[in-house]
Amino acid sequence: MHHWLVKTEPDSYSIDDLARDKVTSWDHVRNYQARNYLRQMALGDQVMIYHSSVVPPGVVGLASVSRAAYPEAAQFDRSSRYFDPVATKENPRWFSPDLKFQQRFGGVLELQALKGHKELQEMVLLKRGSRLSVQPISVEEFKIICRLASKL
DNA sequence: GCCAACGTTGGC
DNA sequence: GCCAACGTTGGC
């Protein structure tokens, strides 16, 4: 089993939206490296949900992969801002897995708190200039973050 | 709103 | 294949 962290802007889609929907297709990702990670997600993988572009930014809860990545719908939809003229049904370019809500933390485990943690310094999230919206995290990092979150 | 960092595009 | 220009991300 692998562990991941995905970013979302809560104004667009928040952990509360996920809690309401129970399951959602993690779509609209338009970055090749992030897409490649989405395609690596396997059933049952654990996913941390991170709220970005908000004050304070931070990890807000957990989800799990309930369906491995499949061709994303918006790339074929002419009316969508995520329409991709190059993508075809035979040769789709973008993929999304289904994520299932697991839990919302008691608060926001703030980016600032993660930065202060020695064992988390290797996280992609904390790397200088990192903008990747889908990232692998180690099982150790996952456990530490869960432990910190349990104190919120 | 600013801006550093990064990714993509497209002319050559 | 280079690289300048442009667009986006995301913390602050």
Coordinates of C-alpha atoms (C1' of nucleotides) in Angstrom, one line a residue:
Chain A
M1 CA 0.0 0.0 0.0
H2 CA 1.1 3.5 -0.8
H3 CA 0.4 6.8 0.8
W4 CA -0.3 10.1 -0.9
L5 CA -1.0 13.7 -0.4
V6 CA -3.3 15.7 -2.6
K7 CA -3.9 19.4 -2.6
T8 CA -7.2 21.1 -3.2
E9 CA -8.4 24.7 -2.9
P10 CA -11.3 24.5 -0.5
D11 CA -13.1 27.2 -2.4
S12 CA -13.3 24.7 -5.3
Y13 CA -13.6 21.4 -3.4
S14 CA -13.0 21.0 0.3
I15 CA -12.8 18.1 2.8
D16 CA -16.4 19.1 3.7
D17 CA -17.5 18.6 0.1
L18 CA -15.8 15.2 0.2
A19 CA -17.5 14.3 3.5
R20 CA -20.8 15.2 1.9
D21 CA -20.2 13.4 -1.4
K22 CA -18.6 10.3 0.3
V23 CA -16.8 9.5 -3.0
T24 CA -15.5 11.7 -5.7
S25 CA -13.6 11.5 -8.9
W26 CA -10.3 13.4 -8.2
D27 CA -10.4 15.2 -11.6
H28 CA -9.1 18.3 -13.3
V29 CA -5.5 17.6 -12.6
R30 CA -3.5 19.0 -15.5
N31 CA 0.1 18.3 -14.7
Y32 CA 1.9 15.3 -16.1
Q33 CA 3.8 14.4 -13.0
A34 CA 0.7 14.6 -10.8
R35 CA -1.2 12.6 -13.4
N36 CA 1.5 9.9 -13.3
Y37 CA 1.1 9.7 -9.6
L38 CA -2.7 9.5 -9.9
R39 CA -2.3 6.5 -12.2
Q40 CA -0.1 4.8 -9.6
M41 CA -2.8 5.0 -7.0
A42 CA -4.1 1.6 -6.1
L43 CA -7.3 0.4 -4.4
G44 CA -7.0 1.0 -0.7
D45 CA -4.1 3.5 -0.8
Q46 CA -4.3 6.1 1.9
V47 CA -4.6 9.8 0.8
M48 CA -4.1 12.9 2.9
I49 CA -6.2 15.9 1.9
Y50 CA -4.4 19.3 1.9
H51 CA -6.1 22.7 1.6
S52 CA -4.1 25.2 -0.4
S53 CA -4.5 28.9 -1.2
V54 CA -6.3 29.4 2.1
V55 CA -5.3 30.7 5.5
P56 CA -3.9 28.7 7.1
P57 CA -2.9 26.1 4.5
G58 CA -2.6 22.5 5.9
V59 CA -3.7 18.9 6.0
V60 CA -7.4 18.6 6.9
G61 CA -8.3 14.9 6.7
L62 CA -8.0 11.5 5.1
A63 CA -9.4 9.6 2.2
S64 CA -8.7 6.3 0.5
V65 CA -8.6 5.2 -3.1
S66 CA -11.9 3.4 -3.9
R67 CA -11.2 3.0 -7.6
A68 CA -8.0 3.1 -9.5
A69 CA -7.5 5.9 -12.1
Y70 CA -9.7 5.8 -15.2
P71 CA -10.0 8.3 -18.1
E72 CA -11.3 11.6 -16.8
A73 CA -14.5 12.9 -18.2
A74 CA -13.8 16.6 -18.4
Q75 CA -11.1 16.2 -21.1
F76 CA -13.8 15.2 -23.6
D77 CA -16.3 17.9 -22.7
R78 CA -16.1 20.9 -25.1
S79 CA -17.9 23.1 -22.6
S80 CA -15.5 22.4 -19.8
R81 CA -12.5 24.6 -19.0
Y82 CA -10.7 21.3 -18.7
F83 CA -11.4 20.2 -22.2
D84 CA -8.4 18.9 -24.0
P85 CA -8.6 18.9 -27.8
V86 CA -5.8 16.4 -28.1
A87 CA -7.4 13.8 -25.9
T88 CA -9.5 11.1 -27.5
K89 CA -11.5 8.2 -26.0
E90 CA -9.0 5.8 -27.7
N91 CA -6.1 7.8 -26.4
P92 CA -7.1 9.7 -23.3
R93 CA -4.5 12.0 -21.8
W94 CA -5.9 12.6 -18.3
F95 CA -7.0 10.2 -15.6
S96 CA -8.6 10.4 -12.2
P97 CA -9.1 7.9 -9.4
D98 CA -12.1 7.8 -7.1
L99 CA -11.3 9.0 -3.5
K100 CA -13.5 8.0 -0.6
F101 CA -13.9 10.1 2.5
Q102 CA -12.3 8.6 5.6
Q103 CA -12.1 11.3 8.2
R104 CA -11.8 15.0 8.8
F105 CA -9.3 16.0 11.4
G106 CA -10.3 18.0 14.4
G107 CA -8.7 21.1 12.8
V108 CA -6.1 22.1 10.3
L109 CA -2.7 20.5 10.7
E110 CA -1.0 23.6 9.5
L111 CA 1.8 23.8 7.0
Q112 CA 3.7 25.8 9.5
A113 CA 3.5 22.9 12.0
L114 CA 4.7 20.4 9.4
K115 CA 7.7 22.7 8.7
G116 CA 8.6 22.6 12.4
H117 CA 8.9 18.8 12.4
K118 CA 12.3 17.4 11.9
E119 CA 11.1 14.0 10.5
L120 CA 9.0 15.7 7.9
Q121 CA 11.6 17.8 6.2
E122 CA 11.9 15.4 3.2
M123 CA 8.3 15.7 2.3
V124 CA 7.7 16.9 -1.3
L125 CA 5.3 19.4 0.2
L126 CA 8.1 21.2 2.1
K127 CA 10.6 21.3 -0.8
R128 CA 11.4 24.7 -2.0
G129 CA 9.2 25.8 -4.9
S130 CA 7.2 22.6 -4.9
R131 CA 3.8 23.0 -6.5
L132 CA 3.0 19.4 -7.2
S133 CA -0.7 18.8 -6.4
V134 CA -0.4 15.0 -6.1
Q135 CA 2.6 13.7 -4.1
P136 CA 3.8 10.4 -2.6
I137 CA 4.5 10.4 1.1
S138 CA 6.3 7.7 3.1
V139 CA 4.5 5.5 5.6
E140 CA 6.6 7.1 8.3
E141 CA 5.5 10.6 7.3
F142 CA 1.9 9.4 7.1
K143 CA 2.1 8.0 10.6
I144 CA 3.7 11.1 12.0
I145 CA 1.0 13.4 10.4
C146 CA -1.8 11.1 11.7
R147 CA -0.3 11.3 15.2
L148 CA 0.0 15.1 15.1
A149 CA -3.5 15.3 13.7
S150 CA -4.9 13.3 16.5
K151 CA -3.9 16.0 18.9
L152 CA -5.9 18.7 17.1
Chain B
dG1 C1' -1.9 41.7 -4.5
dC2 C1' 2.9 40.3 -4.8
dC3 C1' 6.2 37.5 -6.6
dA4 C1' 9.3 33.3 -6.6
dA5 C1' 9.4 29.0 -8.7
dC6 C1' 8.0 26.0 -11.9
dG7 C1' 5.7 24.1 -16.3
dT8 C1' 4.3 24.8 -21.0
dT9 C1' 4.4 26.7 -25.6
dG10 C1' 6.2 27.8 -29.8
dG11 C1' 9.5 30.2 -32.9
dC12 C1' 13.8 29.4 -34.6
Chain C
dG1 C1' 16.9 21.1 -29.0
dC2 C1' 17.2 25.8 -27.1
dC3 C1' 15.2 29.3 -24.7
dA4 C1' 12.2 33.5 -24.2
dA5 C1' 7.7 34.5 -23.2
dC6 C1' 3.9 33.4 -21.0
dG7 C1' 0.7 31.1 -17.6
dT8 C1' 0.0 28.9 -13.2
dT9 C1' 0.7 27.7 -8.4
dG10 C1' 0.5 28.9 -3.8
dG11 C1' 2.6 31.0 0.4
dC12 C1' 2.8 35.2 2.3

